[in-house]
Short mmCIF file of C-alpha atoms and ligand atoms in Angstrom, two decimals:
data_model
loop_
_atom_site.label_atom_id
_atom_site.label_comp_id
_atom_site.label_asym_id
_atom_site.label_seq_id
_atom_site.Cartn_x
_atom_site.Cartn_y
_atom_site.Cartn_z
CA MET H 1 114.75 41.07 131.55
CA ILE H 2 117.96 41.89 133.35
CA SER H 3 121.04 39.67 133.09
CA TYR H 4 124.56 39.85 134.47
CA GLN H 5 126.69 38.94 131.51
CA ILE H 6 130.28 38.12 130.67
CA VAL H 7 131.06 40.78 128.08
CA GLU H 8 134.79 40.15 128.17
CA HIS H 9 136.41 37.11 129.85
CA GLY H 10 137.90 37.92 133.24
CA ARG H 11 136.40 41.43 133.35
CA PRO H 12 133.52 42.42 135.70
CA LEU H 13 130.09 41.14 134.65
CA GLN H 14 127.83 43.79 133.15
CA LYS H 15 124.19 44.42 133.90
CA ILE H 16 122.32 44.16 130.61
CA LEU H 17 118.67 45.01 130.00
CA GLY H 18 117.24 42.80 127.25
CA GLU H 19 113.96 41.68 125.72
CA THR H 20 112.18 39.11 127.91
CA PRO H 21 111.78 36.00 125.72
CA LYS H 22 108.33 34.61 124.88
CA PRO H 23 108.10 30.83 125.29
CA GLN H 24 107.34 28.95 122.05
CA GLY H 25 106.15 25.34 121.63
CA THR H 26 106.94 23.34 124.77
CA GLU H 27 109.10 26.08 126.30
CA VAL H 28 108.57 27.51 129.78
CA LEU H 29 109.70 30.94 130.97
CA VAL H 30 110.90 30.95 134.58
CA ARG H 31 111.21 34.17 136.58
CA ILE H 32 114.40 33.55 138.57
CA THR H 33 114.35 34.31 142.29
CA ARG H 34 117.59 32.58 143.31
CA SER H 35 120.73 31.74 141.38
CA GLY H 36 123.69 29.87 142.88
CA VAL H 37 127.28 30.86 142.13
CA CYS H 38 129.30 27.74 141.34
CA HIS H 39 133.04 27.27 141.08
CA SER H 40 132.75 26.21 137.43
CA ASP H 41 131.25 29.65 136.69
CA LEU H 42 134.77 30.91 137.40
CA HIS H 43 136.19 28.94 134.48
CA ILE H 44 133.44 30.17 132.18
CA TRP H 45 134.08 33.72 133.35
CA GLU H 46 137.84 33.38 132.84
CA GLY H 47 137.26 31.61 129.51
CA TYR H 48 139.34 28.46 129.87
CA PHE H 49 140.23 25.29 131.77
CA GLU H 50 143.88 24.40 132.51
CA LEU H 51 144.84 21.09 130.89
CA GLY H 52 148.39 20.99 132.27
CA GLY H 53 151.71 21.46 130.49
CA GLY H 54 150.68 25.01 129.56
CA ARG H 55 147.71 23.80 127.49
CA ARG H 56 144.20 25.18 127.89
CA PHE H 57 140.68 24.31 126.79
CA TYR H 58 138.84 27.48 125.80
CA VAL H 59 135.13 27.62 126.56
CA LYS H 60 134.44 29.46 123.28
CA GLU H 61 135.14 26.11 121.55
CA ARG H 62 131.90 24.76 122.96
CA GLY H 63 129.85 27.81 122.10
CA CYS H 64 130.31 29.91 125.21
CA VAL H 65 131.15 33.18 123.46
CA PRO H 66 130.62 36.60 125.12
CA PRO H 67 128.27 38.34 125.61
CA PHE H 68 127.14 35.37 127.69
CA THR H 69 124.94 34.91 130.77
CA PRO H 70 126.41 32.29 133.14
CA GLY H 71 124.58 30.56 136.01
CA HIS H 72 123.43 26.95 136.29
CA GLU H 73 121.79 26.81 139.72
CA PRO H 74 118.37 28.30 138.92
CA PHE H 75 115.34 28.50 141.14
CA GLY H 76 112.26 30.50 140.24
CA ILE H 77 108.59 30.89 139.45
CA VAL H 78 106.85 29.78 136.25
CA GLU H 79 105.88 33.07 134.56
CA ALA H 80 104.77 32.02 131.07
CA VAL H 81 104.34 28.80 129.10
CA GLY H 82 104.42 27.94 125.42
CA PRO H 83 101.25 26.62 123.69
CA ARG H 84 102.47 22.99 123.81
CA ALA H 85 103.93 23.02 127.35
CA LYS H 86 102.43 20.22 129.46
CA GLY H 87 102.28 19.44 133.18
CA VAL H 88 103.06 22.95 134.37
CA LYS H 89 101.07 25.84 135.87
CA LEU H 90 101.79 29.54 136.15
CA GLY H 91 103.08 30.52 139.59
CA GLN H 92 104.70 27.16 140.41
CA ARG H 93 108.01 27.52 142.25
CA ARG H 94 110.58 25.17 140.78
CA ILE H 95 114.25 24.18 140.58
CA VAL H 96 115.33 24.16 136.94
CA TYR H 97 117.43 21.13 135.93
CA PRO H 98 120.18 22.87 133.95
CA TRP H 99 122.00 19.94 132.28
CA ILE H 100 119.65 19.75 129.34
CA GLY H 101 120.52 17.68 126.28
CA CYS H 102 119.11 17.69 122.74
CA GLY H 103 116.18 15.53 123.90
CA GLN H 104 116.37 13.39 120.73
CA CYS H 105 119.51 11.23 120.88
CA PRO H 106 119.77 7.77 122.55
CA VAL H 107 121.50 9.10 125.69
CA CYS H 108 118.82 11.79 126.18
CA LYS H 109 116.09 9.19 125.60
CA ALA H 110 117.79 7.04 128.26
CA GLY H 111 117.55 9.95 130.69
CA GLN H 112 121.25 10.84 130.51
CA ASP H 113 120.94 14.40 129.22
CA ASN H 114 124.20 15.27 130.95
CA TYR H 115 126.07 12.94 128.54
CA CYS H 116 124.49 14.39 125.39
CA LEU H 117 126.89 15.54 122.67
CA LYS H 118 124.53 18.32 121.59
CA SER H 119 124.05 19.72 125.06
CA ARG H 120 121.96 22.79 125.80
CA PHE H 121 123.28 23.28 129.33
CA LEU H 122 121.97 26.45 130.95
CA GLY H 123 124.78 28.86 131.70
CA VAL H 124 127.25 26.75 129.72
CA ASN H 125 125.89 26.39 126.16
CA ARG H 126 122.96 28.78 126.40
CA ALA H 127 121.87 31.75 128.50
CA GLY H 128 121.92 30.87 132.18
CA ALA H 129 120.52 31.95 135.50
CA TYR H 130 122.43 35.13 136.38
CA SER H 131 119.27 36.69 135.07
CA THR H 132 115.73 37.61 136.01
CA HIS H 133 114.45 35.11 133.43
CA VAL H 134 115.46 31.76 131.99
CA LEU H 135 113.89 29.99 129.05
CA VAL H 136 113.56 26.22 129.64
CA PRO H 137 112.97 23.94 126.60
CA ASP H 138 110.46 21.67 128.34
CA ALA H 139 108.48 21.54 131.61
CA LYS H 140 109.95 18.10 132.37
CA TYR H 141 113.14 19.88 133.48
CA LEU H 142 111.30 21.63 136.35
CA VAL H 143 111.54 20.00 139.78
CA ASP H 144 109.24 20.75 142.71
CA ALA H 145 111.19 21.78 145.81
CA GLY H 146 108.23 22.49 148.09
CA GLY H 147 109.30 23.10 151.70
CA ILE H 148 113.01 23.61 150.95
CA ASP H 149 114.55 27.04 151.57
CA GLU H 150 114.79 28.73 148.14
CA SER H 151 118.49 29.58 148.34
CA PHE H 152 119.40 26.06 149.38
CA ALA H 153 117.05 24.66 146.72
CA ALA H 154 118.95 26.55 144.00
CA THR H 155 122.21 24.87 145.01
CA LEU H 156 120.73 21.41 144.58
CA ALA H 157 120.75 21.81 140.76
CA CYS H 158 124.54 21.65 140.54
CA SER H 159 126.42 21.27 143.81
CA ALA H 160 124.21 18.68 145.50
CA LEU H 161 123.45 16.86 142.24
CA THR H 162 127.15 16.70 141.34
CA ALA H 163 128.06 15.31 144.75
CA TYR H 164 125.16 12.84 144.66
CA SER H 165 126.11 11.48 141.24
CA ALA H 166 129.78 11.22 142.29
CA SER H 167 128.85 9.29 145.43
CA ALA H 168 127.07 6.71 143.27
CA LYS H 169 130.42 5.92 141.61
CA LEU H 170 132.08 4.79 144.86
CA PRO H 171 132.61 1.03 145.35
CA ALA H 172 130.27 -0.94 147.62
CA LEU H 173 131.14 0.18 151.15
CA GLY H 174 131.38 -1.86 154.34
CA ALA H 175 130.37 -0.31 157.66
CA LYS H 176 133.96 0.50 158.63
CA ASP H 177 135.19 1.65 155.22
CA ARG H 178 136.57 5.18 155.10
CA VAL H 179 135.76 7.64 152.33
CA ALA H 180 137.89 10.73 151.68
CA VAL H 181 136.23 13.96 150.61
CA ILE H 182 139.01 16.05 149.12
CA GLY H 183 138.19 19.76 149.00
CA CYS H 184 135.53 21.26 151.26
CA GLY H 185 134.21 24.09 149.12
CA GLY H 186 130.48 24.26 148.35
CA VAL H 187 130.35 20.95 146.45
CA GLY H 188 132.62 19.09 148.89
CA LEU H 189 130.56 20.21 151.88
CA ILE H 190 127.27 19.12 150.36
CA GLY H 191 129.14 15.93 149.40
CA ILE H 192 129.58 15.23 153.11
CA SER H 193 125.84 15.81 153.66
CA VAL H 194 125.02 13.49 150.74
CA LEU H 195 127.30 10.72 152.03
CA ARG H 196 125.82 11.02 155.53
CA ALA H 197 122.30 10.92 154.08
CA LYS H 198 123.29 7.70 152.27
CA GLY H 199 124.47 6.15 155.54
CA VAL H 200 128.25 6.60 155.12
CA LYS H 201 129.64 7.28 158.59
CA ASN H 202 133.41 7.14 158.20
CA ILE H 203 134.18 10.30 156.22
CA VAL H 204 137.61 11.96 156.20
CA ALA H 205 137.28 15.61 155.15
CA CYS H 206 140.43 17.00 153.53
CA ASP H 207 141.25 20.67 152.92
CA ILE H 208 143.89 23.31 153.61
CA ASP H 209 141.46 25.79 155.22
CA ASP H 210 140.59 25.42 158.90
CA ALA H 211 137.18 27.13 158.58
CA LYS H 212 136.17 24.74 155.78
CA LEU H 213 137.35 21.73 157.80
CA ALA H 214 135.34 22.96 160.79
CA ALA H 215 132.24 23.27 158.59
CA ALA H 216 132.91 19.73 157.31
CA ALA H 217 133.00 18.42 160.87
CA ARG H 218 129.68 20.16 161.65
CA LEU H 219 128.11 18.46 158.62
CA GLY H 220 129.18 15.05 159.90
CA ALA H 221 132.72 14.26 158.74
CA LYS H 222 134.18 11.86 161.31
CA THR H 223 137.72 13.17 160.96
CA THR H 224 139.32 16.16 159.27
CA LEU H 225 142.73 16.30 157.67
CA ASP H 226 144.80 19.36 156.84
CA THR H 227 146.47 18.11 153.68
CA ARG H 228 149.43 20.44 154.23
CA SER H 229 150.54 18.40 157.23
CA PRO H 230 153.60 16.24 156.44
CA ASP H 231 151.91 12.98 157.41
CA ALA H 232 148.65 13.69 155.51
CA ALA H 233 149.25 10.98 152.87
CA GLN H 234 150.04 8.43 155.56
CA LYS H 235 146.95 9.31 157.61
CA LEU H 236 144.72 8.87 154.57
CA GLN H 237 146.13 5.45 153.64
CA GLY H 238 143.63 2.66 153.03
CA VAL H 239 140.47 4.59 152.11
CA ALA H 240 137.89 2.64 150.12
CA GLY H 241 137.01 5.67 148.06
CA ALA H 242 138.15 9.22 147.48
CA ILE H 243 136.01 11.89 145.86
CA ASP H 244 138.19 14.72 144.62
CA PHE H 245 136.25 17.98 144.50
CA VAL H 246 139.42 19.96 143.68
CA GLY H 247 140.91 18.11 140.74
CA SER H 248 144.52 19.30 140.79
CA PRO H 249 147.64 17.18 140.21
CA VAL H 250 148.35 17.32 143.96
CA THR H 251 144.88 16.21 145.09
CA ALA H 252 144.71 13.49 142.42
CA ALA H 253 148.06 12.09 143.55
CA LEU H 254 146.89 12.17 147.18
CA GLY H 255 143.54 10.50 146.50
CA ILE H 256 144.85 7.77 144.20
CA ALA H 257 147.79 6.88 146.45
CA ALA H 258 145.52 6.62 149.50
CA LEU H 259 143.18 3.98 148.02
CA ARG H 260 143.11 0.49 149.43
CA LYS H 261 143.20 -2.38 146.94
CA GLY H 262 139.98 -2.32 144.93
CA GLY H 263 139.31 1.29 145.96
CA ARG H 264 138.00 3.98 143.68
CA TYR H 265 139.06 7.56 143.01
CA VAL H 266 136.22 9.75 141.68
CA LEU H 267 137.31 12.97 139.99
CA VAL H 268 134.84 15.85 140.10
CA GLY H 269 136.78 19.11 140.51
CA LEU H 270 137.93 21.03 137.47
CA TYR H 271 140.84 22.93 139.00
CA GLY H 272 143.02 21.71 136.15
CA GLY H 273 146.31 20.11 135.30
CA GLU H 274 147.22 16.62 134.13
CA LEU H 275 147.60 13.15 135.60
CA ALA H 276 150.79 11.11 135.27
CA HIS H 277 150.64 7.73 136.99
CA PRO H 278 152.56 4.47 136.53
CA LEU H 279 150.30 1.92 134.83
CA PRO H 280 151.13 -1.45 136.48
CA PRO H 281 149.96 -0.45 140.02
CA ILE H 282 146.52 0.54 138.66
CA ALA H 283 146.08 -3.09 137.60
CA GLN H 284 147.93 -4.65 140.53
CA ARG H 285 145.98 -2.63 143.12
CA ALA H 286 142.75 -3.13 141.10
CA ILE H 287 141.84 0.50 141.66
CA GLY H 288 139.36 2.53 139.66
CA ILE H 289 139.86 6.05 138.41
CA VAL H 290 136.57 7.51 137.22
CA GLY H 291 135.29 10.95 136.29
CA SER H 292 131.90 12.32 137.28
CA TYR H 293 130.23 15.32 135.68
CA VAL H 294 127.08 16.87 137.19
CA GLY H 295 124.20 14.33 137.17
CA ASN H 296 120.96 13.35 135.45
CA LEU H 297 117.37 14.46 136.06
CA ARG H 298 116.46 11.30 137.98
CA GLU H 299 119.40 11.90 140.34
CA LEU H 300 118.31 15.53 140.86
CA LYS H 301 114.83 14.30 141.84
CA GLU H 302 116.40 11.80 144.25
CA VAL H 303 118.60 14.39 145.92
CA VAL H 304 115.67 16.84 146.17
CA ALA H 305 113.65 14.06 147.84
CA LEU H 306 116.43 13.66 150.44
CA ALA H 307 116.35 17.41 151.10
CA LYS H 308 112.56 17.39 151.45
CA LYS H 309 112.80 14.61 154.03
CA ARG H 310 115.35 16.76 155.94
CA LYS H 311 117.94 14.04 155.45
CA LEU H 312 120.32 16.38 153.66
CA LYS H 313 121.97 18.79 156.09
CA PRO H 314 122.12 22.23 154.42
CA ILE H 315 125.56 23.72 153.83
CA PRO H 316 126.24 27.37 154.79
CA VAL H 317 124.52 29.51 152.16
CA GLU H 318 124.95 33.27 151.94
CA THR H 319 122.27 35.05 149.93
CA ARG H 320 123.47 38.26 148.27
CA ALA H 321 121.77 40.85 146.06
CA ALA H 322 121.98 40.00 142.35
CA ASP H 323 124.17 43.04 141.62
CA GLN H 324 126.88 41.36 143.72
CA ALA H 325 127.43 38.70 141.02
CA SER H 326 130.90 39.90 140.03
CA ARG H 327 131.99 40.30 143.65
CA ALA H 328 130.77 36.78 144.39
CA LEU H 329 132.97 35.39 141.59
CA GLU H 330 135.97 37.37 142.90
CA ASP H 331 135.41 36.05 146.43
CA LEU H 332 135.07 32.49 145.17
CA LYS H 333 138.31 32.87 143.22
CA GLY H 334 140.03 34.18 146.34
CA GLY H 335 138.85 31.17 148.38
CA LYS H 336 136.82 33.50 150.63
CA VAL H 337 133.45 31.73 150.30
CA LEU H 338 132.37 29.23 152.94
CA GLY H 339 129.72 26.98 151.37
CA ARG H 340 127.76 28.74 148.66
CA VAL H 341 126.84 32.27 147.60
CA VAL H 342 123.37 32.48 146.09
CA LEU H 343 122.21 35.57 144.24
CA ASP H 344 118.79 37.03 145.03
CA PHE H 345 117.01 37.99 141.81
CA GLY H 346 113.61 38.13 143.50
CA SER H 347 113.92 41.83 144.23
CA VAL H 348 115.38 42.87 140.87
CA SER H 349 112.86 45.09 139.11
CA THR H 350 112.54 44.68 135.38
CA ALA H 351 110.17 47.63 135.04
CA PRO H 352 111.51 50.34 132.74
CA ALA H 353 113.10 53.30 134.53
CA PRO H 354 110.54 56.08 135.17
CA VAL H 355 110.56 58.77 132.50
CA ARG H 356 111.06 62.23 133.96
CA GLU H 357 108.75 64.98 132.77
CA PRO H 358 110.72 67.86 131.31
ZN1 ZN I 1 128.24 24.01 139.05
ZN1 ZN I 2 120.88 14.33 123.31
#
């Protein structure tokens, strides 16, 4: 198999030819055709998250040590199955749910793999989808995406799922309640689609990039707000909920301050930094500050069902050849990506190079 691996943090990914794994037990081997490039891949590539005050969390502390294959938006074809794999057939085209837990602990048994303390997240704790092949522990993590464009289907595994799970943490909304979507990158944009699919009409899209705000309006945001404008905080006042897909001290301050009484701020983005906020107003305003991290398998199935019913408007997706993986990360870092870049692994040949006769 061929993988694009982090060999040294922050340096270009390297194309590595390795042994294609053979599935054992309940395992399933998926031949990847599409692999989404997510903003959190940037942190894994760079090797750390900013915690604020000059402190960092290094990804090696949770087992992500180079050489490492990132990628957690996998879509592909079932190529081989282990002897105890059930409910799966060769040739099936599937999204792979990447947020896989140990499968044994109470949270996994309750269907909350994404909260497992012994996680086996693809592209985070174990080899991910910037590769021609991914080994999946169990067929139950494969989700049928029949009828959905393959590149868009790949992005459902993280970006749409993350937005969907975050939207479930908003307070109960009245018809006129406004919801702020802060940050209109790939996850923020699909967040607007998710909210519209769930019947939320009054969405305020917030960003500092005109092209991203225009895309947000096309996806159904009622109003857009350039957060650099001096009256941005005032214009946002009174929202029932704010989902922060950036996660910086500036966006957190904006989102929390804008809440109406009883409103809720949902933090998703991992840009980094720290939060300092006076305590009494949190109680007096009865606001909620809650984090949301990816989503569970049931939520992925729900969001895929929305996409199948054409209720989820697709975000702009640019499909690039797999060997553009490093460039895609650079472009994402530079803020040059509108929507999502998805890598095409379908045309990567894993056949050995022809041997020349002397
Ligand atoms: Zn992601
Ligand atoms: Zn577990």
